[in-house]
XYZ file of N, CA and C in Angstrom:
783
model
N -136.197 -68.489 81.592
C -135.062 -69.567 82.120
C -135.507 -70.900 81.447
N -134.297 -71.136 79.961
C -133.780 -71.779 79.641
C -133.121 -72.697 80.222
N -133.654 -74.389 79.436
C -132.836 -76.082 79.508
C -131.052 -74.710 80.728
N -130.608 -74.630 79.896
C -129.387 -74.154 78.896
C -128.350 -73.232 80.171
N -129.490 -71.926 79.711
C -128.814 -71.180 80.166
C -130.069 -70.202 81.091
N -129.182 -69.144 81.877
C -130.580 -67.981 82.135
C -129.875 -67.135 82.977
N -130.263 -66.070 81.125
C -129.989 -65.554 81.033
C -130.642 -64.493 81.305
N -129.876 -63.278 81.762
C -130.753 -62.290 82.001
C -130.672 -60.067 81.769
N -131.157 -60.295 82.060
C -130.424 -58.079 81.197
C -130.420 -57.617 83.288
N -129.241 -56.126 82.454
C -128.262 -55.927 83.412
C -129.411 -55.258 85.010
N -130.711 -54.853 83.985
C -131.559 -54.004 84.830
C -132.290 -55.554 85.806
N -132.225 -56.270 85.633
C -132.238 -57.610 86.563
C -132.413 -58.140 87.892
N -130.783 -58.038 87.571
C -130.216 -57.988 88.982
C -129.714 -57.402 89.919
N -129.671 -57.550 91.201
C -129.680 -57.220 92.176
C -128.416 -57.395 93.322
N -128.008 -56.553 94.259
C -126.829 -56.548 94.838
C -127.411 -58.246 95.809
N -125.876 -58.943 95.952
C -126.202 -60.262 96.261
C -126.051 -61.204 94.714
N -126.512 -60.952 93.858
C -127.254 -61.896 92.701
C -125.886 -63.158 92.701
N -125.190 -64.206 91.947
C -124.592 -65.377 91.826
C -124.748 -64.367 89.947
N -123.801 -64.519 88.903
C -123.538 -63.732 88.183
C -123.029 -64.199 87.415
N -122.717 -64.803 85.792
C -121.628 -66.014 85.278
C -121.793 -64.994 83.541
N -120.670 -65.325 83.127
C -120.598 -65.437 81.151
C -120.054 -65.918 81.319
N -120.034 -66.544 80.124
C -119.649 -67.585 79.399
C -117.804 -66.935 78.278
N -116.690 -67.769 78.726
C -115.468 -67.303 77.500
C -115.286 -69.166 76.877
N -114.392 -67.420 76.204
C -113.602 -68.689 74.780
C -115.001 -69.608 74.808
N -116.173 -68.772 73.227
C -117.138 -69.561 72.853
C -117.667 -70.548 73.097
N -118.194 -70.307 74.309
C -118.835 -70.943 75.597
C -117.783 -72.105 76.310
N -116.470 -72.192 76.098
C -116.020 -73.129 76.489
C -116.195 -73.280 78.427
N -116.480 -72.530 78.479
C -116.755 -72.252 79.997
C -116.964 -70.548 80.209
N -117.985 -71.465 81.760
C -117.730 -69.612 82.402
C -117.251 -69.764 83.227
N -117.528 -67.893 83.615
C -116.583 -67.245 85.491
C -117.572 -66.566 86.024
N -117.409 -67.155 87.184
C -118.876 -66.605 87.741
C -118.448 -65.064 88.789
N -118.949 -64.081 89.386
C -118.871 -64.250 90.638
C -120.281 -63.728 91.221
N -120.194 -62.314 92.049
C -120.805 -61.894 92.978
C -120.858 -60.225 92.596
N -122.192 -59.838 91.603
C -122.141 -58.624 91.860
C -122.872 -57.732 92.991
N -121.902 -57.022 92.874
C -122.589 -56.198 94.919
C -123.009 -54.956 94.793
N -123.703 -54.752 93.172
C -124.498 -53.313 93.072
C -122.802 -51.972 92.731
N -123.864 -51.190 91.867
C -122.474 -50.261 91.191
C -122.223 -50.047 90.309
N -122.920 -51.257 89.407
C -121.837 -52.249 88.922
C -120.572 -52.313 88.526
N -120.830 -53.439 89.439
C -119.238 -53.581 90.610
C -119.184 -55.565 90.931
N -118.569 -55.926 90.792
C -118.180 -56.965 90.879
C -117.088 -57.656 91.006
N -117.352 -58.931 93.099
C -116.331 -59.339 92.892
C -116.833 -61.183 92.234
N -115.139 -61.335 91.867
C -114.603 -63.053 91.607
C -113.601 -63.028 91.499
N -113.007 -64.525 91.773
C -111.799 -64.824 92.141
C -111.389 -66.061 90.249
N -109.910 -64.760 90.649
C -109.343 -65.331 89.115
C -107.420 -66.016 90.089
N -106.879 -67.233 89.195
C -105.610 -68.048 89.340
C -104.354 -66.596 89.327
N -104.123 -66.099 90.717
C -103.034 -64.916 90.741
C -102.283 -64.285 88.534
N -102.360 -65.691 88.273
C -100.802 -65.672 87.401
C -101.909 -64.659 85.967
N -102.636 -64.279 85.807
C -103.489 -64.234 84.882
C -103.915 -63.449 84.814
N -103.913 -62.174 86.596
C -104.032 -61.107 86.751
C -103.305 -60.044 86.373
N -101.975 -59.427 86.727
C -101.168 -58.795 85.782
C -101.260 -58.699 84.588
N -101.430 -59.705 83.755
C -101.529 -59.123 82.278
C -103.081 -59.205 81.763
N -104.007 -58.811 82.860
C -105.548 -58.689 82.198
C -106.110 -57.189 81.985
N -106.794 -56.624 80.664
C -106.485 -55.739 81.529
C -108.182 -55.016 82.120
N -108.312 -55.921 81.854
C -109.649 -56.045 83.294
C -109.456 -56.003 85.123
N -108.202 -56.280 84.819
C -108.183 -56.745 85.989
C -106.415 -56.249 86.829
N -105.844 -55.173 85.806
C -104.156 -54.913 85.583
C -104.162 -53.712 87.387
N -104.894 -53.801 88.064
C -104.818 -53.351 88.732
C -104.403 -53.158 89.882
N -103.502 -53.487 90.532
C -103.661 -52.720 92.698
C -103.711 -51.907 93.270
N -104.599 -51.834 94.001
C -104.224 -49.859 94.270
C -103.265 -49.426 95.127
N -102.831 -50.284 95.841
C -102.644 -50.754 96.623
C -100.026 -50.808 96.651
N -100.052 -50.861 95.664
C -99.258 -52.260 95.131
C -98.365 -50.952 94.569
N -97.690 -50.245 94.153
C -97.394 -49.258 93.313
C -96.509 -49.569 91.856
N -96.144 -51.586 91.713
C -94.954 -51.989 91.528
C -96.519 -52.687 90.351
N -97.486 -52.481 90.539
C -98.109 -53.040 89.500
C -98.955 -52.078 88.464
N -99.380 -52.101 86.973
C -100.138 -50.667 86.691
C -101.421 -50.327 86.889
N -101.560 -49.422 87.079
C -103.295 -48.677 87.625
C -103.934 -49.565 86.451
N -105.063 -49.278 86.525
C -106.750 -49.911 86.015
C -106.219 -48.776 84.114
N -106.841 -49.856 83.284
C -107.077 -49.520 82.208
C -108.354 -48.582 81.976
N -109.052 -49.155 82.777
C -110.404 -48.889 82.998
C -111.402 -48.061 82.751
N -111.897 -47.560 81.137
C -111.981 -45.961 80.892
C -112.739 -44.941 82.378
N -113.753 -46.191 82.899
C -115.109 -46.150 83.452
C -114.981 -45.869 85.265
N -114.507 -46.687 85.412
C -113.715 -46.884 87.328
C -112.125 -46.780 87.469
N -112.558 -46.061 88.021
C -110.598 -46.670 88.451
C -110.226 -46.870 89.349
N -110.907 -47.641 90.515
C -110.599 -48.418 91.383
C -110.869 -49.922 90.083
N -111.200 -50.581 89.333
C -111.920 -52.126 88.006
C -110.137 -52.335 88.439
N -110.199 -53.490 89.395
C -109.171 -54.376 88.948
C -108.217 -54.489 90.472
N -109.301 -53.573 91.605
C -109.117 -53.578 92.449
C -108.393 -54.998 92.977
N -107.656 -55.201 94.030
C -107.380 -56.787 94.073
C -106.040 -56.544 95.562
N -105.963 -56.952 96.725
C -104.806 -57.750 97.426
C -103.156 -57.874 97.194
N -102.494 -57.588 97.466
C -100.951 -58.499 97.006
C -101.680 -59.967 97.249
N -100.889 -61.057 96.202
C -101.421 -62.486 96.022
C -102.848 -62.858 96.557
N -103.565 -61.706 96.290
C -104.832 -62.481 96.199
C -105.403 -62.616 94.657
N -106.317 -63.731 94.424
C -107.087 -63.752 93.681
C -108.042 -62.906 93.562
N -108.747 -62.795 94.288
C -109.997 -61.950 95.028
C -110.356 -60.509 93.888
N -111.428 -60.350 92.778
C -110.676 -58.991 91.888
C -112.163 -57.930 92.299
N -111.551 -57.435 92.702
C -113.221 -56.014 92.293
C -112.801 -55.997 90.562
N -113.578 -56.250 89.778
C -113.968 -55.763 88.333
C -115.449 -55.020 88.528
N -115.589 -53.524 87.093
C -117.287 -53.409 86.693
C -117.223 -54.430 86.124
N -119.060 -54.175 85.907
C -119.073 -54.888 85.475
C -118.868 -55.664 83.598
N -118.585 -54.344 83.066
C -118.344 -54.646 81.980
C -116.897 -54.889 81.786
N -115.910 -54.763 82.547
C -114.724 -55.208 82.145
C -114.751 -57.095 82.304
N -116.222 -57.546 83.733
C -116.222 -58.916 83.782
C -116.891 -59.432 82.675
N -117.144 -58.760 81.929
C -118.343 -58.676 80.971
C -117.854 -59.391 79.929
N -116.640 -58.870 79.997
C -115.676 -58.279 78.335
C -116.934 -58.678 76.654
N -118.258 -58.051 76.874
C -119.412 -58.259 75.877
C -120.350 -59.253 75.701
N -119.222 -60.186 76.186
C -120.346 -61.230 77.051
C -122.012 -60.914 77.010
N -122.048 -61.861 76.973
C -124.120 -62.285 77.782
C -123.843 -62.193 79.668
N -124.579 -61.637 79.874
C -124.325 -62.308 81.482
C -126.054 -63.406 81.849
N -125.727 -64.217 82.713
C -126.262 -64.833 83.530
C -126.579 -64.729 84.574
N -127.668 -65.592 85.484
C -128.273 -65.193 86.826
C -128.499 -66.709 86.739
N -126.903 -67.128 87.334
C -127.170 -68.381 88.908
C -127.839 -68.224 89.666
N -129.722 -69.826 89.933
C -130.025 -69.724 90.105
C -130.063 -70.619 92.210
N -130.865 -70.462 92.098
C -130.696 -71.581 94.314
C -131.519 -71.429 94.284
N -131.813 -72.709 95.224
C -132.658 -73.628 95.413
C -133.616 -74.259 94.544
N -133.667 -74.443 93.293
C -133.395 -75.397 91.807
C -134.017 -76.741 93.219
N -135.725 -77.707 91.876
C -135.745 -78.601 92.104
C -135.134 -79.807 91.868
N -134.905 -81.587 92.466
C -134.923 -82.077 92.127
C -134.604 -81.846 90.118
N -135.388 -81.713 88.904
C -136.041 -82.417 88.055
C -135.330 -80.704 87.700
N -135.831 -80.519 88.128
C -135.185 -78.445 87.775
C -133.468 -78.998 87.027
N -132.681 -79.450 88.510
C -131.430 -79.785 88.446
C -131.043 -80.572 87.092
N -132.343 -82.029 87.379
C -131.361 -82.584 86.264
C -132.002 -82.656 84.648
N -132.827 -81.274 85.143
C -132.933 -81.011 83.808
C -131.785 -79.621 82.778
N -130.895 -79.324 84.011
C -130.579 -78.273 83.350
C -129.181 -79.437 82.761
N -129.056 -78.920 81.282
C -128.176 -80.042 80.144
C -126.395 -79.572 81.170
N -126.892 -78.655 81.098
C -124.775 -77.824 81.271
C -124.973 -77.660 83.063
N -123.979 -77.645 83.692
C -123.137 -77.846 85.133
C -122.779 -76.322 84.930
N -122.893 -75.530 86.295
C -121.950 -74.329 86.225
C -123.531 -73.445 86.478
N -124.730 -73.834 86.018
C -125.615 -72.929 86.002
C -126.938 -72.569 87.311
N -127.156 -74.314 87.874
C -128.119 -73.636 90.134
C -127.541 -74.783 90.134
N -128.180 -75.208 91.291
C -127.871 -76.117 92.657
C -128.814 -75.877 93.560
N -129.073 -76.639 93.915
C -130.255 -77.220 95.485
C -130.475 -76.502 96.023
N -128.985 -75.758 96.553
C -128.679 -75.157 97.613
C -129.546 -74.097 98.061
N -129.845 -73.695 99.091
C -130.547 -71.371 99.987
C -129.404 -71.193 99.119
N -129.603 -69.889 98.686
C -129.203 -68.598 99.019
C -129.167 -67.314 100.307
N -128.402 -68.021 101.360
C -128.172 -67.106 102.080
C -129.009 -65.404 101.865
N -129.669 -64.788 102.476
C -129.727 -62.477 102.409
C -128.785 -62.134 101.763
N -130.020 -60.880 100.857
C -128.332 -60.816 100.511
C -127.424 -60.113 100.917
N -127.427 -59.942 102.209
C -126.776 -58.823 102.188
C -125.691 -59.512 103.236
N -125.757 -61.221 103.819
C -125.080 -61.927 104.198
C -123.740 -62.362 103.258
N -124.710 -61.884 101.737
C -123.747 -62.224 100.169
C -122.622 -61.116 100.385
N -123.320 -60.424 100.268
C -122.415 -59.533 99.810
C -121.614 -58.842 100.870
N -120.996 -59.209 102.198
C -120.603 -59.053 103.274
C -119.368 -60.229 102.972
N -119.932 -61.129 102.823
C -118.551 -62.502 102.581
C -117.591 -61.590 101.636
N -118.246 -61.722 100.543
C -117.845 -61.651 98.936
C -116.856 -59.578 99.507
N -117.369 -58.655 100.359
C -116.350 -57.845 100.036
C -114.997 -58.160 101.387
N -115.389 -58.683 102.003
C -115.069 -59.626 102.780
C -113.739 -60.187 102.499
N -113.650 -61.121 101.703
C -112.964 -61.821 101.149
C -111.878 -61.156 99.965
N -113.011 -60.638 100.038
C -111.875 -58.835 98.757
C -110.891 -58.437 99.383
N -110.801 -58.811 100.999
C -110.257 -57.822 102.147
C -108.997 -58.904 102.188
N -109.150 -59.942 102.014
C -108.915 -60.803 102.942
C -108.177 -62.616 101.502
N -108.706 -62.050 100.467
C -108.430 -63.489 99.967
C -109.251 -64.650 100.016
N -108.892 -65.688 98.989
C -110.066 -66.638 99.062
C -109.089 -68.476 98.314
N -107.535 -68.054 98.667
C -106.507 -69.047 98.821
C -106.523 -69.369 97.735
N -104.891 -70.565 97.656
C -105.583 -70.935 95.876
C -106.072 -70.955 95.304
N -106.011 -70.399 94.313
C -107.133 -70.403 93.123
C -106.543 -72.454 91.741
N -107.422 -73.257 92.308
C -108.023 -74.577 91.507
C -108.445 -73.915 91.260
N -108.000 -75.192 89.260
C -109.870 -75.701 88.440
C -110.357 -76.363 88.993
N -110.722 -77.139 89.568
C -111.590 -78.154 89.695
C -111.462 -78.611 91.157
N -111.146 -77.774 92.087
C -111.379 -77.047 94.000
C -111.722 -75.639 94.023
N -111.585 -75.561 93.968
C -111.158 -73.561 94.429
C -110.915 -72.902 93.286
N -112.371 -72.810 92.159
C -112.478 -71.981 91.045
C -112.960 -70.989 91.404
N -114.051 -70.266 90.548
C -113.823 -68.886 90.670
C -115.872 -68.869 91.181
N -115.970 -70.208 90.008
C -117.713 -70.449 90.700
C -117.909 -71.298 92.409
N -116.687 -72.128 93.142
C -116.519 -71.854 94.129
C -116.777 -70.691 94.922
N -115.719 -69.962 94.449
C -115.671 -68.754 95.409
C -117.548 -68.046 95.564
N -117.894 -67.968 94.271
C -118.427 -67.731 94.345
C -120.119 -68.538 95.148
N -120.209 -69.593 94.829
C -121.149 -70.436 96.159
C -121.411 -70.113 97.039
N -119.111 -70.138 97.261
C -119.202 -70.024 98.885
C -119.880 -68.626 99.678
N -119.772 -67.662 98.825
C -120.304 -66.221 98.757
C -121.696 -66.492 99.308
N -122.720 -67.009 98.745
C -123.895 -66.961 98.737
C -123.982 -68.113 99.560
N -123.916 -69.038 99.668
C -124.228 -70.527 101.000
C -123.810 -70.285 101.751
N -122.424 -69.900 102.233
C -121.407 -69.862 103.033
C -120.486 -71.085 103.538
N -120.921 -72.235 102.313
C -120.397 -73.828 102.489
C -120.156 -74.444 101.933
N -118.579 -75.027 102.783
C -117.994 -75.282 102.559
C -117.682 -77.251 102.558
N -117.161 -78.158 101.704
C -116.794 -79.838 102.057
C -115.549 -79.598 102.974
N -116.520 -80.573 103.945
C -115.076 -81.044 105.221
C -114.048 -81.474 104.770
N -113.725 -82.761 103.339
C -112.881 -83.082 102.890
C -112.305 -82.626 101.911
N -111.612 -81.653 100.940
C -110.891 -80.474 100.373
C -110.586 -81.568 99.809
N -110.694 -82.367 99.945
C -109.512 -82.893 98.972
C -110.786 -83.844 97.315
N -110.554 -83.538 95.903
C -111.314 -84.083 94.780
C -111.842 -82.811 94.403
N -113.487 -83.381 94.407
C -114.085 -81.826 94.036
C -114.595 -80.928 94.463
N -114.721 -80.000 94.427
C -114.556 -79.011 95.160
C -116.527 -78.894 95.049
N -117.122 -77.633 95.082
C -117.588 -77.304 94.867
C -118.927 -76.926 93.813
N -118.033 -76.981 92.117
C -118.061 -76.533 91.842
C -118.433 -76.782 90.344
N -120.173 -76.742 90.043
C -121.135 -77.637 89.283
C -120.716 -77.950 87.794
N -119.763 -76.006 87.659
C -119.064 -76.574 86.104
C -118.062 -77.467 86.341
N -117.325 -77.335 87.760
C -116.332 -79.067 87.702
C -116.382 -80.197 87.893
N -117.524 -80.446 88.470
C -118.315 -81.506 87.874
C -118.772 -82.343 87.121
N -119.122 -80.535 86.237
C -119.386 -81.766 84.661
C -118.216 -81.657 83.622
N -117.298 -81.652 83.857
C -116.178 -82.309 83.860
C -115.226 -82.842 83.154
N -115.685 -83.895 85.409
C -115.128 -84.872 85.297
C -116.195 -86.178 84.792
N -118.417 -85.094 85.310
C -118.866 -86.449 85.523
C -119.473 -87.203 84.204
N -118.914 -86.239 82.561
C -119.339 -86.679 80.806
C -118.173 -87.444 81.041
N -117.049 -87.600 81.231
C -116.263 -88.079 80.605
C -116.326 -89.990 81.758
N -116.590 -90.024 82.568
C -117.200 -90.935 83.463
C -118.358 -91.983 83.184
N -119.212 -90.657 83.058
C -120.790 -91.259 82.796
C -120.235 -91.975 81.054
N -119.085 -92.164 80.252
C -118.642 -92.644 78.893
C -118.052 -93.499 78.783
N -116.991 -93.594 79.941
C -116.493 -94.430 80.455
C -117.685 -96.258 81.434
N -118.238 -95.191 82.761
C -119.430 -96.401 82.417
C -120.414 -97.247 81.617
N -120.540 -96.288 81.631
C -121.696 -97.219 79.951
C -121.239 -97.511 79.327
N -119.417 -97.869 78.954
C -118.717 -98.128 76.893
C -119.065 -99.661 77.315
N -118.757 -100.436 79.345
C -119.397 -102.414 78.710
C -121.015 -102.100 78.334
N -121.318 -101.614 78.409
C -123.300 -101.666 77.969
C -123.282 -102.336 76.328
N -122.250 -101.243 76.043
C -122.770 -101.592 74.774
C -122.919 -102.421 74.042
N -122.445 -103.474 74.881
C -121.983 -104.864 74.418
C -123.752 -105.588 74.437
N -123.481 -104.920 75.736
C -125.544 -105.280 75.729
C -126.649 -104.483 75.484
N -126.303 -103.225 74.640
C -127.015 -101.975 74.131
C -126.689 -102.175 72.518
N -127.357 -102.749 71.726
C -126.734 -102.639 69.599
C -127.411 -101.370 69.117
N -128.627 -100.117 70.099
C -128.556 -99.491 69.413
C -127.974 -98.522 69.689
N -127.275 -97.462 69.345
C -126.843 -96.583 69.935
C -127.752 -96.061 70.923
N -128.519 -94.865 69.971
C -129.486 -94.598 70.647
C -129.400 -93.752 72.642
N -129.580 -96.095 72.638
C -130.227 -96.337 74.075
C -128.798 -96.194 74.661
N -127.514 -96.157 74.584
C -126.895 -96.326 74.995
C -126.473 -94.481 75.649
N -126.716 -94.001 74.047
C -126.244 -92.424 74.286
C -127.218 -91.785 76.286
N -128.237 -91.860 75.139
C -129.552 -92.205 77.135
C -129.229 -93.237 77.564
N -128.652 -93.893 78.412
C -127.982 -94.256 79.592
C -126.369 -92.887 80.161
N -125.926 -92.457 79.374
C -124.566 -92.390 79.474
C -124.984 -90.383 79.581
N -125.915 -89.898 78.998
C -126.580 -89.078 79.367
C -127.003 -89.176 80.515
N -128.412 -89.654 81.203
C -128.911 -89.853 82.845
C -127.572 -90.868 83.461
N -126.831 -91.330 83.280
C -125.231 -90.747 84.597
C -124.819 -89.530 84.457
N -124.618 -89.096 83.097
C -123.902 -87.857 83.864
C -125.094 -86.624 84.147
N -126.614 -87.113 84.518
C -126.827 -85.986 85.197
C -126.864 -86.530 86.308
N -126.642 -87.737 87.258
C -126.381 -88.014 87.733
C -125.371 -87.621 88.483
N -124.660 -88.181 87.863
C -122.845 -87.363 88.957
C -122.772 -86.143 89.492
N -123.460 -85.704 88.151
C -123.648 -83.437 88.336
C -124.896 -83.567 89.173
N -125.557 -84.309 89.548
C -126.211 -84.290 91.045
C -126.273 -84.282 91.904
N -125.934 -86.042 92.271
C -124.724 -86.535 93.701
C -123.468 -85.638 94.156
N -122.692 -84.345 93.250
C -121.519 -84.035 93.979
C -122.876 -82.344 93.694
N -123.335 -82.574 93.704
C -123.785 -80.552 94.141
C -123.967 -80.244 95.980
N -123.725 -78.991 95.899
C -123.601 -79.319 97.116
C -125.010 -78.674 98.382
N -125.589 -78.951 98.025
C -127.268 -78.717 98.349
C -127.278 -80.272 98.621
N -127.266 -81.418 97.669
C -127.734 -82.567 98.228
C -125.730 -83.218 99.011
N -125.387 -82.558 98.858
C -124.167 -83.275 99.514
C -124.078 -83.211 101.038
N -123.475 -84.459 101.758
C -123.833 -84.459 103.295
C -122.072 -84.440 103.813
N -121.202 -84.509 103.694
C -119.560 -83.793 103.083
C -120.193 -81.872 103.161
N -120.640 -81.205 104.133
C -120.356 -79.287 103.831
C -121.116 -79.195 105.264
N -119.349 -78.324 106.094
C -120.310 -77.745 107.251
C -120.788 -75.585 106.297
N -121.331 -75.295 108.163
C -121.678 -73.694 107.851
C -120.872 -72.778 108.052
N -119.630 -72.562 106.942
C -118.709 -71.755 108.054
C -118.416 -70.370 108.212
N -118.518 -69.657 109.281
C -118.336 -68.358 108.953
C -117.050 -67.586 108.286
N -118.336 -66.480 107.557
C -116.321 -65.749 106.472
C -115.365 -65.521 106.653
N -115.452 -64.641 108.441
C -114.144 -64.381 109.467
C -113.298 -65.552 109.785
N -113.716 -67.096 110.204
C -113.391 -68.350 110.509
C -112.955 -69.286 108.761
N -112.451 -68.713 107.618
C -112.238 -68.662 107.077
C -111.014 -69.386 106.887
N -110.309 -68.750 107.014
C -108.727 -68.538 106.915
C -108.906 -70.240 107.839
N -108.771 -69.869 108.995
C -108.384 -70.643 109.838
C -109.184 -72.333 109.725
N -109.470 -72.771 109.214
C -110.086 -73.607 109.128
C -109.635 -74.191 107.414
N -109.579 -73.816 106.742
C -108.886 -74.502 105.378
C -107.535 -74.212 105.653
N -106.591 -73.608 106.491
C -105.285 -73.413 106.956
C -104.745 -72.360 106.067
N -105.616 -71.194 105.380
C -104.685 -70.634 105.006
C -103.950 -69.548 106.147
N -104.242 -69.335 107.366
C -104.325 -68.131 108.318
C -102.370 -68.146 107.979
N -102.386 -69.321 108.782
C -100.362 -69.272 108.514
C -99.458 -68.517 106.764
N -100.445 -69.266 105.839
C -99.639 -68.573 104.690
C -99.859 -67.223 104.284
N -101.448 -66.682 105.476
C -101.451 -64.776 104.761
C -100.329 -63.820 104.873
N -99.972 -65.636 106.510
C -98.201 -64.315 106.806
C -97.471 -63.871 106.960
N -97.058 -65.636 106.398
C -96.308 -65.249 104.979
C -95.827 -64.477 104.112
N -97.282 -64.970 103.199
C -97.075 -63.149 102.330
C -96.908 -62.030 102.762
N -97.538 -61.580 104.292
C -97.317 -60.030 104.457
C -96.486 -60.229 104.607
N -95.109 -61.115 105.352
C -94.022 -61.071 105.983
C -93.309 -60.602 105.160
N -93.399 -61.073 103.910
C -92.193 -60.832 102.170
C -93.160 -59.542 101.786
N -94.752 -59.609 101.574
C -94.687 -58.416 101.155
C -94.172 -56.576 101.701
N -93.907 -57.009 102.778
C -93.104 -55.864 103.659
C -92.026 -55.560 103.859
N -91.544 -57.562 103.606
C -89.800 -57.127 103.476
C -89.199 -56.157 101.587
N -90.260 -56.803 101.160
C -89.708 -56.651 99.443
C -90.349 -54.640 99.801
N -91.697 -54.444 100.280
C -90.810 -53.117 100.363
C -89.929 -52.139 101.179
N -89.899 -52.827 102.159
C -89.002 -52.002 102.750
C -86.991 -52.096 101.911
N -86.601 -52.731 100.941
C -86.184 -53.269 99.992
C -86.266 -51.964 99.111
N -87.369 -51.731 99.069
C -87.994 -50.297 97.586
C -86.776 -49.548 98.457
N -87.591 -48.979 99.853
C -87.071 -47.854 100.443
C -85.873 -47.561 100.458
N -84.852 -48.564 100.507
C -84.345 -48.142 101.270
C -82.975 -48.408 99.110
N -83.238 -48.564 98.353
C -83.178 -48.079 97.358
C -83.794 -46.790 96.910
């Protein structure tokens, strides 16, 4: 276990683990739930799915191209109007390294992690519960993707813990998003201290401390504005139920038009 990440080998992960890999030369990480059989359930923006090699297939919608994955014919499966995708591990990683997200870490370990999006103080639920949530959301969706409030890490964190933030405005459960907000905020808050601290080292130390504390304060295991929500009740709690019904009606109308032609 390193201070930056938790790199593992494929034979070290087990079904129900929260895994991730880095994209764009470590610019950001992509998260998912390993469900066994070299398969990963993960959450992506819908607009990126149609052009992606690893997630272009929709086995229920003939208007989408079939998967180009040479190993698994169902790689890229998703429901219409959903960003939750089933991919094989190879396509999920895209030749990147494999990392395993840590749960139930201590405060000292959390603060020692230089980069967000690698661990949480929250405890994981049993692995079979995690897999059930992931597979249920594969069939029913996880709402609209939002880079700050509802992203791939938020999806994986919910599958692992079942925790939701009561006020869904602002920063979501994602440690990665908290880091994106925390670093500029820490730099901004520490700016007046430059007048009191002539040493650059002193300013850098204070800025780093503020950054770590900002990350810690927004961790889902620390926040008090979270509740446990059963996956079957997720759509009702977040107001997705009405939108899902509308999407289903639109799909049915579109299918009738295709048949008529």
